[in-house]
Coordinates of C-alpha atoms in Angstrom, one line a residue:
M1342 CA 6.7 -19.4 1.0
A1343 CA 3.8 -17.8 2.8
R1344 CA 0.1 -16.9 2.8
I1345 CA -0.4 -13.4 4.2
E1346 CA -3.6 -12.2 5.8
L1347 CA -4.5 -8.7 6.9
R1348 CA -7.7 -8.5 9.1
D1349 CA -9.3 -5.2 9.9
V1350 CA -5.8 -3.5 10.1
V1351 CA -5.7 0.1 11.2
K1352 CA -2.8 2.6 11.5
R1353 CA -3.1 5.8 13.5
Y1354 CA -0.5 8.5 14.3
G1355 CA -2.2 10.1 17.3
A1356 CA -5.6 11.3 16.1
V1357 CA -4.7 10.9 12.4
E1358 CA -6.0 7.7 10.9
V1359 CA -3.7 6.7 8.0
L1360 CA -5.1 3.3 7.2
R1361 CA -8.5 2.0 8.2
D1362 CA -10.1 -1.5 8.0
I1363 CA -7.6 -3.0 5.6
N1364 CA -8.7 -6.6 4.7
L1365 CA -6.5 -8.5 2.3
D1366 CA -5.7 -12.2 1.6
I1367 CA -2.5 -12.9 -0.3
T1368 CA -2.0 -16.5 -1.5
D1369 CA 1.2 -18.4 -1.4
G1370 CA 3.4 -17.4 -4.3
E1371 CA 1.3 -14.4 -5.4
F1372 CA 2.7 -11.1 -6.7
I1373 CA 0.7 -8.3 -5.2
V1374 CA 1.3 -4.6 -6.2
L1375 CA 0.1 -1.7 -4.0
V1376 CA -0.6 1.5 -5.9
G1377 CA -2.1 4.8 -5.0
P1378 CA -1.3 8.5 -4.8
S1379 CA 1.3 10.0 -2.5
G1380 CA 0.1 9.8 1.1
C1381 CA -2.5 7.0 0.5
G1382 CA -0.7 4.7 3.0
K1383 CA 0.9 2.1 0.7
S1384 CA 4.4 2.3 2.0
T1385 CA 3.1 2.5 5.6
L1386 CA 1.2 -0.7 5.0
L1387 CA 4.4 -2.4 3.6
R1388 CA 6.4 -1.2 6.7
M1389 CA 3.7 -2.6 9.0
I1390 CA 4.0 -6.0 7.3
A1391 CA 7.8 -5.8 7.7
G1392 CA 7.5 -4.9 11.4
L1393 CA 9.0 -1.5 10.9
E1394 CA 5.8 0.2 12.0
P1395 CA 3.5 -1.0 14.8
I1396 CA -0.1 -2.0 13.9
T1397 CA -2.6 0.1 15.8
A1398 CA -5.5 -2.4 15.5
G1399 CA -6.3 -5.5 13.6
D1400 CA -4.3 -8.7 12.9
F1401 CA -1.5 -9.5 10.5
L1402 CA -1.0 -13.3 10.0
I1403 CA 1.6 -15.4 8.1
D1404 CA 0.4 -18.9 7.4
G1405 CA -2.2 -18.5 10.1
A1406 CA 0.2 -17.3 12.8
R1407 CA -0.3 -13.8 14.3
M1408 CA 2.7 -11.6 13.7
N1409 CA 1.7 -8.3 15.2
D1410 CA 4.1 -8.5 18.2
L1411 CA 7.1 -10.2 16.5
R1412 CA 10.2 -8.2 15.8
P1413 CA 11.1 -7.7 12.1
R1414 CA 13.9 -10.2 12.2
D1415 CA 11.6 -12.9 13.6
R1416 CA 9.0 -12.5 10.8
D1417 CA 11.2 -14.2 8.2
I1418 CA 10.5 -11.4 5.6
A1419 CA 13.1 -9.7 3.4
M1420 CA 12.7 -6.1 2.2
V1421 CA 14.2 -4.3 -0.8
F1422 CA 14.2 -0.6 -0.4
Q1423 CA 14.3 2.3 -2.8
S1424 CA 17.8 3.0 -1.6
Y1425 CA 20.3 0.2 -2.2
A1426 CA 21.9 0.6 1.2
L1427 CA 25.0 -1.4 0.2
Y1428 CA 28.2 -1.3 2.3
P1429 CA 30.6 0.7 0.2
H1430 CA 33.8 -1.1 1.6
M1431 CA 32.4 -4.6 0.9
D1432 CA 32.5 -6.3 -2.5
V1433 CA 29.3 -7.8 -4.0
A1434 CA 29.8 -11.2 -2.6
R1435 CA 30.2 -9.9 1.0
N1436 CA 27.3 -7.5 0.6
M1437 CA 25.0 -10.3 -0.4
G1438 CA 26.2 -12.7 2.2
F1439 CA 26.6 -10.4 5.1
S1440 CA 23.5 -11.5 6.9
M1441 CA 24.9 -15.1 7.0
E1442 CA 28.3 -13.7 8.1
I1443 CA 26.9 -12.0 11.2
R1444 CA 24.9 -15.2 12.0
K1445 CA 28.2 -17.0 11.8
D1446 CA 26.9 -19.5 9.3
P1447 CA 29.5 -21.9 7.8
T1448 CA 31.8 -20.2 5.3
E1449 CA 31.2 -22.8 2.6
E1450 CA 27.4 -22.6 3.0
R1451 CA 27.6 -18.8 2.6
K1452 CA 29.7 -19.0 -0.5
N1453 CA 27.4 -21.5 -2.1
K1454 CA 24.3 -19.4 -1.4
V1455 CA 26.0 -16.3 -2.7
A1456 CA 27.0 -18.1 -5.9
Q1457 CA 23.5 -19.4 -6.4
A1458 CA 21.9 -15.9 -5.9
A1459 CA 24.6 -14.3 -8.1
A1460 CA 23.8 -16.8 -10.9
T1461 CA 20.1 -16.1 -10.6
L1462 CA 20.6 -12.4 -10.9
G1463 CA 23.4 -12.4 -13.5
L1464 CA 26.0 -11.1 -11.1
S1465 CA 28.4 -14.1 -11.2
A1466 CA 31.1 -12.1 -13.0
L1467 CA 30.8 -9.1 -10.6
T1468 CA 31.1 -10.7 -7.2
D1469 CA 34.6 -9.2 -6.5
R1470 CA 33.6 -5.6 -7.3
L1471 CA 32.8 -2.8 -4.9
P1472 CA 29.5 -1.0 -5.2
K1473 CA 31.1 2.1 -6.6
A1474 CA 32.2 0.0 -9.7
L1475 CA 28.6 -1.0 -10.4
S1476 CA 25.8 0.6 -12.4
G1477 CA 22.5 1.5 -10.7
G1478 CA 20.8 -1.6 -12.0
Q1479 CA 23.6 -3.8 -10.8
R1480 CA 23.5 -2.3 -7.4
Q1481 CA 19.7 -2.9 -7.2
R1482 CA 20.3 -6.5 -8.2
V1483 CA 22.9 -6.9 -5.4
A1484 CA 20.2 -5.5 -2.9
M1485 CA 17.8 -8.1 -4.3
G1486 CA 20.5 -10.8 -4.0
R1487 CA 20.9 -9.9 -0.3
A1488 CA 17.2 -10.6 0.2
I1489 CA 17.3 -13.9 -1.8
I1490 CA 20.2 -15.2 0.4
R1491 CA 17.9 -15.1 3.4
D1492 CA 15.4 -17.5 1.7
P1493 CA 12.5 -15.6 3.3
R1494 CA 8.9 -16.6 3.4
A1495 CA 8.0 -13.3 1.6
F1496 CA 9.7 -10.4 -0.2
L1497 CA 8.7 -6.8 0.2
F1498 CA 9.7 -4.2 -2.4
D1499 CA 9.3 -0.4 -1.6
E1500 CA 9.6 1.4 -5.0
P1501 CA 12.9 -0.3 -5.8
L1502 CA 13.2 1.1 -9.3
S1503 CA 12.4 4.8 -8.7
N1504 CA 16.0 5.9 -8.6
L1505 CA 16.9 4.3 -12.0
D1506 CA 16.7 5.9 -15.4
A1507 CA 14.0 4.8 -17.9
A1508 CA 16.1 2.2 -19.7
L1509 CA 17.3 0.6 -16.4
R1510 CA 13.7 0.6 -15.1
V1511 CA 12.7 -1.6 -18.0
E1512 CA 15.6 -3.9 -17.5
M1513 CA 15.1 -4.3 -13.8
R1514 CA 11.3 -4.7 -14.2
L1515 CA 12.0 -7.8 -16.4
E1516 CA 14.6 -9.0 -13.8
I1517 CA 12.0 -8.9 -11.0
A1518 CA 9.4 -10.7 -13.2
R1519 CA 11.9 -13.4 -14.0
L1520 CA 12.9 -13.6 -10.3
H1521 CA 9.3 -14.2 -9.3
Q1522 CA 8.9 -16.9 -12.0
K1523 CA 12.1 -18.7 -10.7
L1524 CA 11.5 -18.4 -7.0
G1525 CA 7.7 -18.7 -7.0
A1526 CA 7.8 -16.5 -3.8
T1527 CA 5.1 -14.4 -2.2
M1528 CA 6.0 -10.8 -3.2
I1529 CA 4.4 -7.5 -2.2
Y1530 CA 5.5 -4.5 -4.3
V1531 CA 4.8 -0.8 -3.8
T1532 CA 5.0 1.5 -6.8
H1533 CA 3.5 4.6 -8.3
D1534 CA 4.5 3.5 -11.8
Q1535 CA 1.5 2.3 -13.9
V1536 CA 3.6 0.1 -16.2
E1537 CA 5.2 -1.7 -13.3
A1538 CA 1.9 -2.4 -11.7
L1539 CA 0.1 -3.6 -14.8
T1540 CA 3.0 -5.8 -16.0
L1541 CA 4.2 -7.3 -12.8
A1542 CA 1.1 -7.9 -10.7
D1543 CA -1.0 -11.0 -10.3
R1544 CA -3.4 -8.7 -8.5
I1545 CA -3.3 -4.9 -7.9
V1546 CA -4.5 -3.3 -4.7
V1547 CA -5.6 0.4 -5.3
L1548 CA -5.4 2.5 -2.1
N1549 CA -6.7 6.1 -1.6
G1550 CA -7.1 8.1 1.5
G1551 CA -6.3 5.1 3.7
D1552 CA -8.9 2.8 2.2
I1553 CA -8.7 -0.1 -0.3
Q1554 CA -10.7 1.1 -3.4
Q1555 CA -10.4 -2.1 -5.4
V1556 CA -8.5 -5.4 -5.6
G1557 CA -8.2 -7.3 -8.8
G1558 CA -6.1 -8.5 -11.8
P1559 CA -4.5 -5.7 -14.0
L1560 CA -7.1 -6.2 -16.8
D1561 CA -10.0 -6.4 -14.4
L1562 CA -9.1 -3.0 -12.9
Y1563 CA -8.4 -1.5 -16.4
E1564 CA -11.6 -2.8 -18.0
R1565 CA -14.0 -2.9 -15.0
P1566 CA -13.0 -0.2 -12.5
A1567 CA -15.2 -0.1 -9.4
N1568 CA -15.3 3.7 -9.2
K1569 CA -14.2 6.9 -10.9
F1570 CA -11.0 7.1 -8.8
V1571 CA -9.8 3.6 -9.9
A1572 CA -10.9 4.4 -13.5
Q1573 CA -8.7 7.5 -13.7
F1574 CA -5.8 6.1 -11.6
I1575 CA -5.3 2.9 -13.5
G1576 CA -4.2 3.4 -17.1
S1577 CA -1.9 5.9 -18.8
P1578 CA -2.8 8.2 -20.3
T1579 CA -5.7 8.8 -17.8
M1580 CA -9.3 8.2 -18.7
N1581 CA -11.3 11.1 -20.1
V1582 CA -14.4 11.9 -17.9
V1583 CA -17.2 14.2 -19.1
P1584 CA -20.5 15.2 -17.5
V1585 CA -23.6 13.6 -18.9
S1586 CA -27.3 13.2 -18.1
G1587 CA -28.8 9.7 -18.0
T1588 CA -31.6 8.5 -20.2
E1589 CA -33.5 5.1 -20.2
A1590 CA -31.2 3.7 -23.0
G1591 CA -28.0 5.6 -22.5
V1592 CA -26.5 9.1 -21.8
T1593 CA -26.7 12.5 -23.3
I1594 CA -23.5 14.6 -23.6
A1595 CA -23.5 18.4 -23.0
N1596 CA -23.4 18.9 -26.8
G1597 CA -26.8 17.2 -27.1
K1598 CA -25.6 14.0 -28.6
T1599 CA -27.2 10.8 -27.1
I1600 CA -25.1 7.6 -26.9
A1601 CA -26.9 4.3 -26.6
L1602 CA -25.4 2.0 -24.0
P1603 CA -27.3 -1.3 -24.1
H1604 CA -24.6 -3.1 -22.1
L1605 CA -25.1 -0.7 -19.1
P1606 CA -28.5 -1.0 -17.2
D1607 CA -29.8 1.8 -15.0
T1608 CA -28.1 4.6 -17.0
Q1609 CA -30.7 7.1 -15.6
Q1610 CA -28.4 7.3 -12.5
A1611 CA -25.5 8.5 -14.7
V1612 CA -23.8 11.9 -14.0
E1613 CA -20.4 11.3 -15.7
M1614 CA -19.1 9.2 -18.6
G1615 CA -15.6 7.9 -18.8
I1616 CA -13.8 6.9 -22.1
R1617 CA -10.2 6.0 -22.4
P1618 CA -8.1 7.9 -25.0
E1619 CA -7.6 4.8 -27.2
H1620 CA -11.4 4.3 -27.4
L1621 CA -12.1 7.5 -29.3
D1622 CA -11.8 7.1 -33.1
V1623 CA -10.8 9.9 -35.3
V1624 CA -13.3 10.4 -38.2
D1625 CA -14.2 13.2 -40.6
P1626 CA -15.5 16.5 -39.1
G1627 CA -19.3 16.2 -38.4
A1628 CA -19.3 12.4 -38.9
G1629 CA -18.8 11.3 -35.3
D1630 CA -20.4 11.8 -31.9
L1631 CA -18.2 14.9 -31.1
N1632 CA -16.8 17.8 -33.1
A1633 CA -13.3 18.8 -31.9
V1634 CA -10.4 21.0 -32.7
A1635 CA -6.8 19.7 -32.3
D1636 CA -5.0 21.7 -29.7
V1637 CA -1.6 19.9 -29.2
V1638 CA -0.5 16.9 -31.2
E1639 CA 2.3 14.6 -29.9
H1640 CA 3.9 12.3 -32.6
L1641 CA 5.5 9.5 -30.6
G1642 CA 6.2 7.2 -33.6
S1643 CA 4.4 4.2 -32.4
D1644 CA 1.4 6.3 -31.2
T1645 CA 0.0 9.8 -31.7
N1646 CA -1.5 11.7 -28.7
I1647 CA -4.0 14.4 -29.8
Y1648 CA -5.2 16.9 -27.1
V1649 CA -8.5 18.3 -28.4
K1650 CA -11.1 20.9 -27.4
V1651 CA -14.6 19.5 -28.0
D1652 CA -17.5 21.8 -28.8
G1653 CA -19.8 22.0 -25.8
V1654 CA -17.8 19.5 -23.7
G1655 CA -14.2 20.8 -23.1
P1656 CA -10.7 19.3 -23.4
L1657 CA -10.2 15.6 -24.1
M1658 CA -7.3 13.4 -25.1
V1659 CA -7.2 10.9 -28.0
R1660 CA -4.6 8.3 -28.5
K1661 CA -4.2 6.4 -31.8
H1662 CA -1.8 3.7 -32.8
G1663 CA 0.7 4.8 -35.5
N1664 CA 1.4 8.2 -36.9
I1665 CA -1.8 10.2 -37.5
P1666 CA -1.4 13.2 -39.9
A1667 CA -3.0 15.8 -37.6
K1668 CA -1.7 19.2 -36.5
S1669 CA -2.8 21.9 -34.2
G1670 CA -5.9 23.7 -35.4
D1671 CA -7.3 20.8 -37.4
R1672 CA -11.0 20.1 -37.1
L1673 CA -11.8 16.5 -36.3
G1674 CA -14.7 14.3 -35.7
L1675 CA -14.6 11.8 -32.8
R1676 CA -16.6 8.6 -32.6
V1677 CA -17.1 7.1 -29.1
R1678 CA -16.8 3.3 -28.9
S1679 CA -19.9 2.9 -26.9
E1680 CA -19.1 -0.7 -25.8
K1681 CA -16.0 0.7 -24.0
V1682 CA -17.8 3.5 -22.1
H1683 CA -17.8 3.7 -18.3
I1684 CA -20.6 5.4 -16.5
F1685 CA -20.4 6.8 -13.0
A1686 CA -23.2 7.5 -10.5
P1687 CA -23.3 10.6 -8.3
D1688 CA -21.3 8.9 -5.5
G1689 CA -18.5 8.0 -8.1
T1690 CA -19.2 4.3 -8.3
A1691 CA -19.2 2.7 -11.7
L1692 CA -22.5 1.3 -13.0
R1693 CA -22.3 -2.5 -13.3
R1694 CA -22.2 -3.8 -16.8
A1695 CA -24.7 -6.4 -18.0
A1696 CA -23.5 -9.9 -18.0

């Protein structure tokens, strides 16, 4: 396994700086997920680690050894791509063991490693099939098996589940989590999927515009975002953000309602308030902090999403567990759970909560 370090890493294409001053320590056996909007540099960073893109400046180290100038095959890293890239004329066993075949490793050793990887991934009964006879999830498992065979120091995953349907994504997400538990390997995983990031990661790295916005555990980022971007990017549905004016003890919303926030010092700097949809309680009209009219109601069975228009504030979203008997046009009261509120300063940074 491997400890990976990125020190002041920069990537430029001509005059365009895609990544700047990337500093990240990944411990041996850690599962790191890179997330961010399209164009933020997450796949470019993964390809730089793999050796598929040159590093413009800075250092990339594995177990203390500088890797910048090593060829991809000399870095002892395996990569699983979005595309399965299986050889259509080879069966599962040969696809998985082809890297050993071209190295002319002993046939018996190759067969044993293929059998072990197939057993790990639940492919033992499928080793004689061609890729065209496999489902999408099975093909992705073969691609993962091909990486396992190499016994690399680290695994890199570049949106490996994005081509699968919803049910297969859930199945393969569980497979990857189990694989990490079994192998204890260092893994770096790129995705735009919130659920994958929050459920798989030991730590999440949030990128935007070529910079690292925040690094932390899934719940740390969800409950204590460093800034407005992270607050709105992490979590689905996204956080509601409304303009406010700061007071000594809390904030005042545009409708004139003041919300006390004893857990947040220095609220006089506040210009915006963030509240997640699940932290707004539905109460009788006039009984809460906000008066609203239901615009669109989505009954999902396990949850109800209510898109509302709030007097003097604008559109918000409310999410409640279970089936809420609400319909379009209903007047509702909303109570803000003040202990769950996030407050943002003019530069977008989140105000630090009291210990």
